[in-house]
Coordinates of C-alpha atoms in Angstrom, one line a residue:
M94 CA -8.6 -31.7 -13.1
S95 CA -10.2 -30.1 -16.1
F96 CA -10.5 -26.4 -17.0
W97 CA -14.1 -26.2 -16.1
E98 CA -13.7 -28.1 -12.8
N99 CA -11.0 -25.5 -11.8
K100 CA -13.3 -22.7 -12.9
I101 CA -16.3 -23.9 -10.9
L102 CA -14.1 -24.4 -7.8
G103 CA -12.6 -20.9 -8.2
A104 CA -16.1 -19.4 -8.4
F105 CA -17.1 -21.1 -5.2
I106 CA -13.9 -19.9 -3.4
C107 CA -14.5 -16.3 -4.6
H108 CA -18.1 -16.5 -3.3
Y109 CA -16.9 -18.0 0.0
F110 CA -14.5 -15.1 0.7
A111 CA -17.2 -12.5 -0.3
S112 CA -19.6 -13.9 2.2
V113 CA -17.5 -15.4 5.0
P114 CA -17.7 -13.8 8.5
K115 CA -14.7 -11.7 9.6
T116 CA -13.7 -14.1 12.4
G117 CA -15.0 -17.1 14.3
E118 CA -16.9 -20.1 13.1
E119 CA -18.8 -20.5 9.8
K120 CA -22.2 -18.8 9.9
R121 CA -23.3 -20.2 6.5
S122 CA -24.1 -23.9 6.0
H123 CA -23.7 -23.9 2.3
L124 CA -22.8 -21.8 -0.8
R125 CA -25.0 -21.5 -3.8
L126 CA -24.1 -20.2 -7.3
R127 CA -26.3 -19.6 -10.2
G128 CA -25.2 -21.3 -13.4
V129 CA -25.1 -18.0 -15.2
E130 CA -22.5 -16.7 -12.6
V131 CA -20.2 -19.6 -13.5
F132 CA -20.8 -19.6 -17.3
P133 CA -22.5 -16.4 -18.3
D134 CA -22.1 -17.1 -22.1
F135 CA -23.5 -20.6 -21.9
D136 CA -26.3 -20.1 -24.5
A137 CA -23.9 -18.7 -27.1
A138 CA -21.1 -21.2 -26.5
P139 CA -20.2 -24.0 -28.9
P140 CA -21.8 -27.4 -28.1
D141 CA -18.4 -28.9 -27.1
E142 CA -17.8 -26.1 -24.6
K143 CA -21.2 -26.6 -23.1
E144 CA -20.7 -30.3 -22.8
S145 CA -17.3 -29.8 -21.1
Y146 CA -18.9 -27.5 -18.5
L147 CA -21.7 -29.9 -17.8
E148 CA -19.4 -32.9 -17.5
A149 CA -17.1 -31.0 -15.1
A150 CA -20.1 -30.1 -12.9
E151 CA -21.3 -33.7 -12.9
A152 CA -17.8 -34.9 -12.1
L153 CA -17.7 -32.7 -9.0
E154 CA -21.1 -33.8 -8.0
L155 CA -20.0 -37.5 -8.1
K156 CA -17.1 -36.6 -5.7
G157 CA -19.9 -35.6 -3.2
F158 CA -19.5 -32.0 -2.4
V159 CA -21.2 -30.2 -5.2
K160 CA -25.0 -30.5 -5.8
I161 CA -26.6 -29.6 -9.1
R162 CA -30.1 -28.2 -9.6
W163 CA -31.2 -28.4 -13.2
E164 CA -33.5 -26.2 -15.1
K165 CA -37.0 -27.6 -15.4
R166 CA -36.9 -28.0 -19.2
G167 CA -34.7 -31.1 -18.8
K168 CA -32.1 -32.6 -16.6
G169 CA -28.7 -32.5 -18.1
E170 CA -29.5 -29.6 -20.5
R171 CA -28.9 -26.4 -18.4
I172 CA -27.7 -25.9 -14.8
K173 CA -29.8 -23.6 -12.7
T174 CA -27.7 -23.6 -9.5
L175 CA -24.6 -25.3 -8.0
S176 CA -24.3 -25.6 -4.2
C177 CA -21.6 -26.7 -1.8
D178 CA -22.1 -27.8 1.8
D179 CA -18.5 -28.9 2.7
F180 CA -16.2 -25.9 2.7
E181 CA -13.1 -27.8 3.9
Q182 CA -13.5 -30.3 1.1
L183 CA -14.0 -27.4 -1.4
F184 CA -10.6 -26.0 -0.5
A185 CA -8.9 -29.4 -0.4
E186 CA -10.2 -30.2 -3.8
A187 CA -8.8 -26.9 -5.1
G188 CA -5.5 -27.7 -3.5
K189 CA -5.7 -24.8 -1.1
T190 CA -5.5 -24.6 2.7
Y191 CA -8.8 -24.1 4.5
P192 CA -8.8 -20.3 5.4
Q193 CA -10.6 -20.7 8.7
A194 CA -7.8 -22.9 9.9
V195 CA -5.2 -20.5 8.6
A196 CA -6.9 -17.5 10.2
Q197 CA -7.1 -19.3 13.6
T198 CA -3.4 -20.1 13.4
I199 CA -2.5 -16.5 12.6
R200 CA -4.8 -15.1 15.3
T201 CA -3.1 -17.3 17.9
M202 CA 0.3 -16.1 16.6
I203 CA -0.7 -12.5 16.9
R204 CA -2.0 -13.0 20.5
D205 CA 1.2 -14.7 21.5
R206 CA 3.4 -12.0 20.1
A207 CA 1.3 -9.3 21.8
E208 CA 1.6 -11.1 25.1
K209 CA 5.4 -11.2 24.8
L210 CA 5.5 -7.5 24.0
R211 CA 3.2 -6.7 26.9
S212 CA 5.6 -8.4 29.3
V213 CA 8.4 -6.0 28.2
A214 CA 6.4 -2.8 27.7
G215 CA 7.2 0.2 29.9
Y216 CA 4.8 1.9 32.2
G217 CA 3.5 5.5 32.3
P218 CA 1.6 7.6 29.8
P219 CA 0.6 6.3 26.3
D220 CA 3.5 5.7 24.1
P221 CA 4.3 3.8 20.8
E222 CA 4.8 0.6 22.8
K223 CA 1.3 0.7 24.2
E224 CA -0.1 1.7 20.8
V225 CA 1.5 -1.4 19.3
I226 CA 0.0 -3.7 21.9
A227 CA -3.4 -2.1 21.5
F228 CA -3.3 -2.5 17.8
L229 CA -2.2 -6.2 18.0
D230 CA -5.1 -6.9 20.4
Y231 CA -7.5 -5.4 17.8
F232 CA -5.8 -7.2 15.0
S233 CA -6.0 -10.6 16.6
D234 CA -9.7 -10.1 17.4
N235 CA -10.5 -9.0 13.8
F236 CA -8.3 -11.3 11.7
G237 CA -10.3 -13.7 9.6
P238 CA -10.5 -15.5 6.3
R239 CA -11.0 -12.3 4.4
E240 CA -7.6 -11.1 5.4
T241 CA -6.0 -14.4 4.3
A242 CA -7.6 -13.8 0.9
Q243 CA -6.0 -10.4 0.7
G244 CA -2.5 -12.0 0.9
M245 CA -2.0 -11.8 4.7
D246 CA -0.5 -15.2 5.2
Q247 CA 1.5 -16.3 8.3
K248 CA 4.9 -15.0 7.0
T249 CA 3.4 -11.7 5.9
V250 CA 1.8 -11.1 9.3
D251 CA 5.0 -12.1 11.0
D252 CA 6.9 -9.6 9.0
F253 CA 4.4 -6.9 9.8
I254 CA 4.8 -7.6 13.6
R255 CA 8.6 -7.5 13.2
L256 CA 8.2 -4.0 11.9
L257 CA 6.0 -3.0 14.9
E258 CA 8.5 -4.5 17.3
V259 CA 11.0 -1.9 16.2
F260 CA 9.0 0.6 18.3
F261 CA 10.3 -1.2 21.4
D262 CA 13.8 -0.2 20.3
P263 CA 13.4 3.3 18.7
S264 CA 17.1 3.6 18.1
Q265 CA 16.7 1.3 15.1
L266 CA 14.6 3.9 13.4
E267 CA 17.1 6.7 13.6
K268 CA 19.3 7.8 10.8
I269 CA 18.1 5.1 8.4
S270 CA 16.1 5.2 5.2
T271 CA 13.0 3.1 4.6
R272 CA 14.7 0.8 2.1
A273 CA 17.8 0.4 4.3
L274 CA 15.4 -0.6 7.2
S275 CA 13.7 -3.0 4.9
I276 CA 17.0 -4.8 4.2
L277 CA 17.8 -4.8 7.9
L278 CA 14.5 -6.4 8.8
Y279 CA 13.9 -8.7 5.8
R280 CA 17.0 -8.8 3.6
D281 CA 14.8 -7.3 0.9
S282 CA 14.9 -3.6 -0.1
K283 CA 11.3 -3.6 -1.3
R284 CA 9.6 -5.8 1.3
L285 CA 8.7 -3.0 3.7
E286 CA 6.9 -1.1 1.0
D287 CA 4.9 -4.2 0.0
I288 CA 3.9 -4.8 3.7
L289 CA 2.8 -1.2 4.3
G290 CA 0.6 -1.3 1.2
L291 CA -0.9 -4.6 2.2
F292 CA -1.8 -3.5 5.7
S293 CA -2.8 0.1 5.0
L294 CA -6.5 -0.8 4.9
T295 CA -6.3 -2.7 8.2
I296 CA -4.6 0.3 9.8
S297 CA -7.3 2.7 8.4
R298 CA -10.1 0.5 9.8
A299 CA -8.4 0.5 13.3
K300 CA -8.2 4.3 13.2
R301 CA -11.9 4.6 12.3
R302 CA -12.7 2.5 15.4
D303 CA -10.4 4.8 17.6
V304 CA -7.9 2.0 18.1
P305 CA -4.5 3.4 19.0
V306 CA -2.1 2.8 16.1
P307 CA 1.6 3.6 16.1
S308 CA 2.4 6.2 13.4
L309 CA 4.2 4.7 10.4
S310 CA 4.2 8.0 8.4
F311 CA 8.0 8.2 8.8
L312 CA 8.3 5.2 6.5
E313 CA 6.5 6.9 3.6
R314 CA 8.9 7.6 0.8
S315 CA 7.5 11.1 0.4
Y316 CA 9.2 14.2 1.6
P317 CA 6.8 17.2 1.4
D318 CA 8.1 20.6 2.0
T319 CA 7.1 24.2 1.4
M320 CA 8.5 27.8 1.6
I321 CA 7.7 30.7 3.8
S322 CA 9.2 34.2 4.1
G323 CA 8.9 37.2 6.4
K324 CA 10.4 38.6 9.6
I325 CA 9.1 35.9 11.8
M326 CA 10.3 33.6 14.6
F327 CA 9.5 29.9 14.9
E328 CA 9.2 28.6 18.5
Y329 CA 9.9 24.9 19.0
K330 CA 8.4 22.3 21.3
D331 CA 10.3 21.2 24.4
N332 CA 11.8 24.7 24.8
K333 CA 14.4 24.4 22.1
P334 CA 16.0 27.6 20.9
P335 CA 13.8 29.4 18.4
L336 CA 14.5 29.9 14.7
I337 CA 14.6 33.6 14.0
N338 CA 14.3 34.8 10.4
A339 CA 15.4 38.4 11.0
P340 CA 16.2 39.3 7.4
G341 CA 12.8 37.9 6.2
L342 CA 14.4 35.6 3.7
I343 CA 12.7 32.7 1.9
L344 CA 13.0 29.6 4.0
G345 CA 12.4 26.0 2.8
L346 CA 10.8 23.9 5.5
P347 CA 10.1 20.1 5.4
L348 CA 7.1 18.6 7.1
E349 CA 9.4 16.9 9.7
S350 CA 10.7 20.3 10.8
I351 CA 7.3 21.9 10.9
G352 CA 6.1 19.1 13.2
E353 CA 8.6 20.2 15.8
M354 CA 7.2 23.8 15.9
K355 CA 4.6 25.0 18.3
N356 CA 4.2 28.7 17.4
I357 CA 5.1 31.5 15.0
K358 CA 5.6 35.1 16.0
T359 CA 6.4 38.2 14.2
I360 CA 9.7 40.0 14.9
T361 CA 8.4 43.4 13.9
G362 CA 4.7 44.1 13.5
Q363 CA 4.0 45.1 9.9
G364 CA 0.3 45.6 10.2
G365 CA -0.3 46.8 13.7
S366 CA -1.5 44.4 16.3
E367 CA -2.8 41.9 13.6
R368 CA -0.5 39.2 12.4
S369 CA -1.2 38.4 8.7
V370 CA -0.1 35.8 6.2
L371 CA -0.5 35.9 2.4
T372 CA -0.8 32.4 1.0
I373 CA 0.3 32.3 -2.7
E374 CA -0.7 29.6 -5.1
N375 CA 2.2 29.7 -7.7
K376 CA 5.9 29.6 -7.2
E377 CA 6.8 32.4 -9.7
T378 CA 4.5 34.8 -7.9
F379 CA 5.7 33.6 -4.5
Y380 CA 9.3 34.5 -5.3
A381 CA 8.2 37.9 -6.7
L382 CA 6.1 38.8 -3.6
G383 CA 7.8 36.8 -0.9
S384 CA 11.4 38.0 -1.5
P385 CA 12.6 40.8 0.8
Q386 CA 12.0 44.2 -0.8
K387 CA 15.3 46.0 -1.6
Y388 CA 14.2 49.2 -3.3
G389 CA 11.6 50.9 -1.2
E390 CA 8.4 49.6 0.2
S391 CA 5.2 48.6 -1.6
K392 CA 2.4 49.5 0.7
K393 CA 0.2 46.8 -0.7
L394 CA 2.7 44.1 0.1
S395 CA 4.3 45.5 3.3
C396 CA 1.0 45.0 5.2
Y397 CA 1.7 41.2 5.3
D398 CA 3.9 39.8 8.0
C399 CA 4.8 36.7 6.0
F400 CA 4.2 34.9 2.7
L401 CA 3.5 31.2 2.4
Y402 CA 3.8 29.2 -0.8
T403 CA 1.1 26.6 -1.2
G404 CA 2.1 25.1 -4.6
G405 CA -1.4 24.8 -5.8
Y406 CA -3.5 22.7 -3.4
P407 CA -1.4 22.6 -0.2
N408 CA 0.7 19.5 0.3
R409 CA 1.1 18.1 3.9
A410 CA 3.9 20.5 4.7
A411 CA 2.0 23.6 3.5
A412 CA -1.1 22.4 5.3
A413 CA 0.8 21.9 8.5
L414 CA 2.2 25.5 8.3
V415 CA -1.3 26.8 7.6
R416 CA -2.6 25.1 10.8
L417 CA 0.4 26.4 12.7
L418 CA -0.2 29.9 11.5
A419 CA -3.8 29.7 12.4
V420 CA -3.0 28.4 16.0
S421 CA -0.5 31.3 16.2
G422 CA -3.3 33.8 15.6
F423 CA -2.5 34.9 12.0
S424 CA -5.2 36.4 9.7
F425 CA -5.3 34.8 6.3
Y426 CA -5.2 36.4 2.8
H427 CA -4.9 34.4 -0.4
A428 CA -3.7 35.2 -3.9
G429 CA -4.2 32.6 -6.6
D430 CA -5.3 32.0 -10.2
L431 CA -8.6 33.6 -11.2
D432 CA -10.1 30.3 -12.4
P433 CA -12.2 27.4 -10.8
D434 CA -9.2 25.7 -9.2
G435 CA -7.8 29.0 -7.9
V436 CA -11.1 29.5 -6.0
L437 CA -11.1 25.9 -4.8
I438 CA -7.6 26.3 -3.5
L439 CA -8.7 29.3 -1.4
Q440 CA -11.6 27.1 -0.2
N441 CA -9.2 24.3 0.7
I442 CA -7.0 26.8 2.8
L443 CA -10.2 28.0 4.5
D444 CA -11.0 24.4 5.5
I445 CA -7.4 23.7 6.8
A446 CA -7.1 27.0 8.7
E447 CA -10.7 26.9 10.0
R448 CA -10.5 30.7 9.9
P449 CA -11.7 33.3 7.4
V450 CA -9.5 33.7 4.2
R451 CA -9.7 37.0 2.3
P452 CA -8.9 36.9 -1.4
V453 CA -6.3 39.3 -2.7
M454 CA -6.9 40.7 -6.3
M455 CA -9.3 37.8 -6.9
N456 CA -12.3 39.7 -8.2
A457 CA -14.2 40.6 -11.4
A458 CA -12.3 43.9 -11.9
V459 CA -8.9 42.3 -11.9
F460 CA -10.3 39.5 -14.1
D461 CA -11.6 42.0 -16.7
R462 CA -8.3 43.9 -16.6
Y463 CA -6.3 40.8 -17.6
L464 CA -9.0 39.2 -19.8
P465 CA -7.1 39.9 -23.0
W466 CA -4.3 37.6 -21.8
A467 CA -6.7 34.9 -20.3
R468 CA -6.7 31.3 -21.3
S469 CA -9.7 29.3 -22.4
L470 CA -11.1 26.7 -20.0
N471 CA -12.4 23.3 -21.2
K472 CA -15.7 21.8 -19.9
G473 CA -13.8 19.7 -17.3
S474 CA -12.3 22.8 -15.8
L475 CA -15.6 24.7 -15.8
R476 CA -17.3 21.8 -14.0
Q477 CA -15.0 22.4 -11.1
L478 CA -17.1 25.4 -10.3
E479 CA -19.8 23.0 -9.0
K480 CA -17.5 22.2 -6.1
I481 CA -17.4 25.7 -4.8
R482 CA -19.5 25.9 -1.7
E483 CA -22.0 28.6 -0.8
D484 CA -19.9 29.7 2.2
T485 CA -17.0 30.3 -0.2
R486 CA -19.1 32.1 -2.9
I487 CA -20.3 34.7 -0.4
I488 CA -16.7 35.8 0.4
P489 CA -16.5 39.4 -0.9
G490 CA -15.5 39.5 -4.5
L491 CA -15.7 35.8 -5.3
A492 CA -19.4 35.7 -6.5
A493 CA -18.8 38.3 -9.2
L494 CA -15.5 36.6 -10.2
I495 CA -17.2 33.2 -10.5
S496 CA -19.9 34.8 -12.7
R497 CA -17.2 36.3 -15.1
I498 CA -15.5 32.9 -15.3
E499 CA -18.8 31.2 -16.2
E500 CA -19.7 33.9 -18.8
T501 CA -16.3 34.0 -20.6
S502 CA -15.2 30.4 -20.1
C503 CA -11.8 31.9 -19.3
G504 CA -9.3 31.9 -16.5
V505 CA -6.5 34.3 -15.6
E506 CA -3.2 32.9 -14.4
Q507 CA -1.8 34.4 -11.3
E508 CA 1.7 34.9 -12.8
I509 CA 0.5 37.6 -15.2
I510 CA -1.0 39.8 -12.4
D511 CA 0.9 42.9 -11.1
Y512 CA 0.2 42.9 -7.4
R513 CA 1.8 46.3 -6.9
A514 CA -1.1 48.0 -8.7

């Protein structure tokens, strides 16, 4: 088969996958391509290349499944459209399996596996087993040729279901890393990562439709953590003994541990009946402010019950702690850079906590005090100001600060600010 015959077939196949229904029978009786879609540079091409293209199209027409419609100026000079009415022959000619048949085979396989799992599933409240079955029911109903085009062949879908079957024996998921589990399941250390990447869009679609989906977050090779300090007590779910930080030391907490907590309480009230947390953008300042005070008490800092390190925009661990502190009734204060991103990080914390967040030393007066040591901001940084919402701008002190940033095109880094002043 010539180069141009392969190219024409490939164009039809791409068009097929772009227009094919998600599942079920074909809804289109034919495919039509404009000649310019197949050969956009036809007019500028050398005569030999044009002739090869036209001969390839005519050869496919002789085989009976491609029809040519010529431009009016003369048959055989320029192709206006190419059409195909026999999709099975199209894929056979290209040496590929007809995707409708593949999809039907895979749908049947998914249904069969779901039925086997249904027969061994436990009874009672919703659990991962029932989530697996509900997802497989959705998957079988919505699997079609488009999925096969994305690389979901029978083996890949089988491998994905093998992963989901592990939820029926949770002990297999304990004390094992993602890559070790991949070897256990597939004899390939990278296979599990590939499968998760391939099926991530399908999982997202299911979630958008409120289909129960078993959580696969434990397989992500990402281990977010954050730090918090203060004389506080962490209460765990299921009545586990609490974690008490009596000395107020800096504690590092991973997302996994935070997920087991249900409440945070103060050991000794520092600010009366109100519990308060100061979220801090940068690590150097967090260590300066969050470490226990050894030589006397700074009134400005002793009013906070705890200090939380956000590391810029909060990662998943920091965000989880923000939500937990909010549920536990803490009032929020934030100290960050006096620049566009610093204000946007405050706005991000406000969105996560769904509670008011009061800026600390983020105002025009502090900005002007440290302006001699400020850094210049480029146009990209200044454009970030456009993302600051009106409900953030009206927080006391921020409107004037934003104006000074715009006027000077400068930003003040948090690390140079003395918060004892």
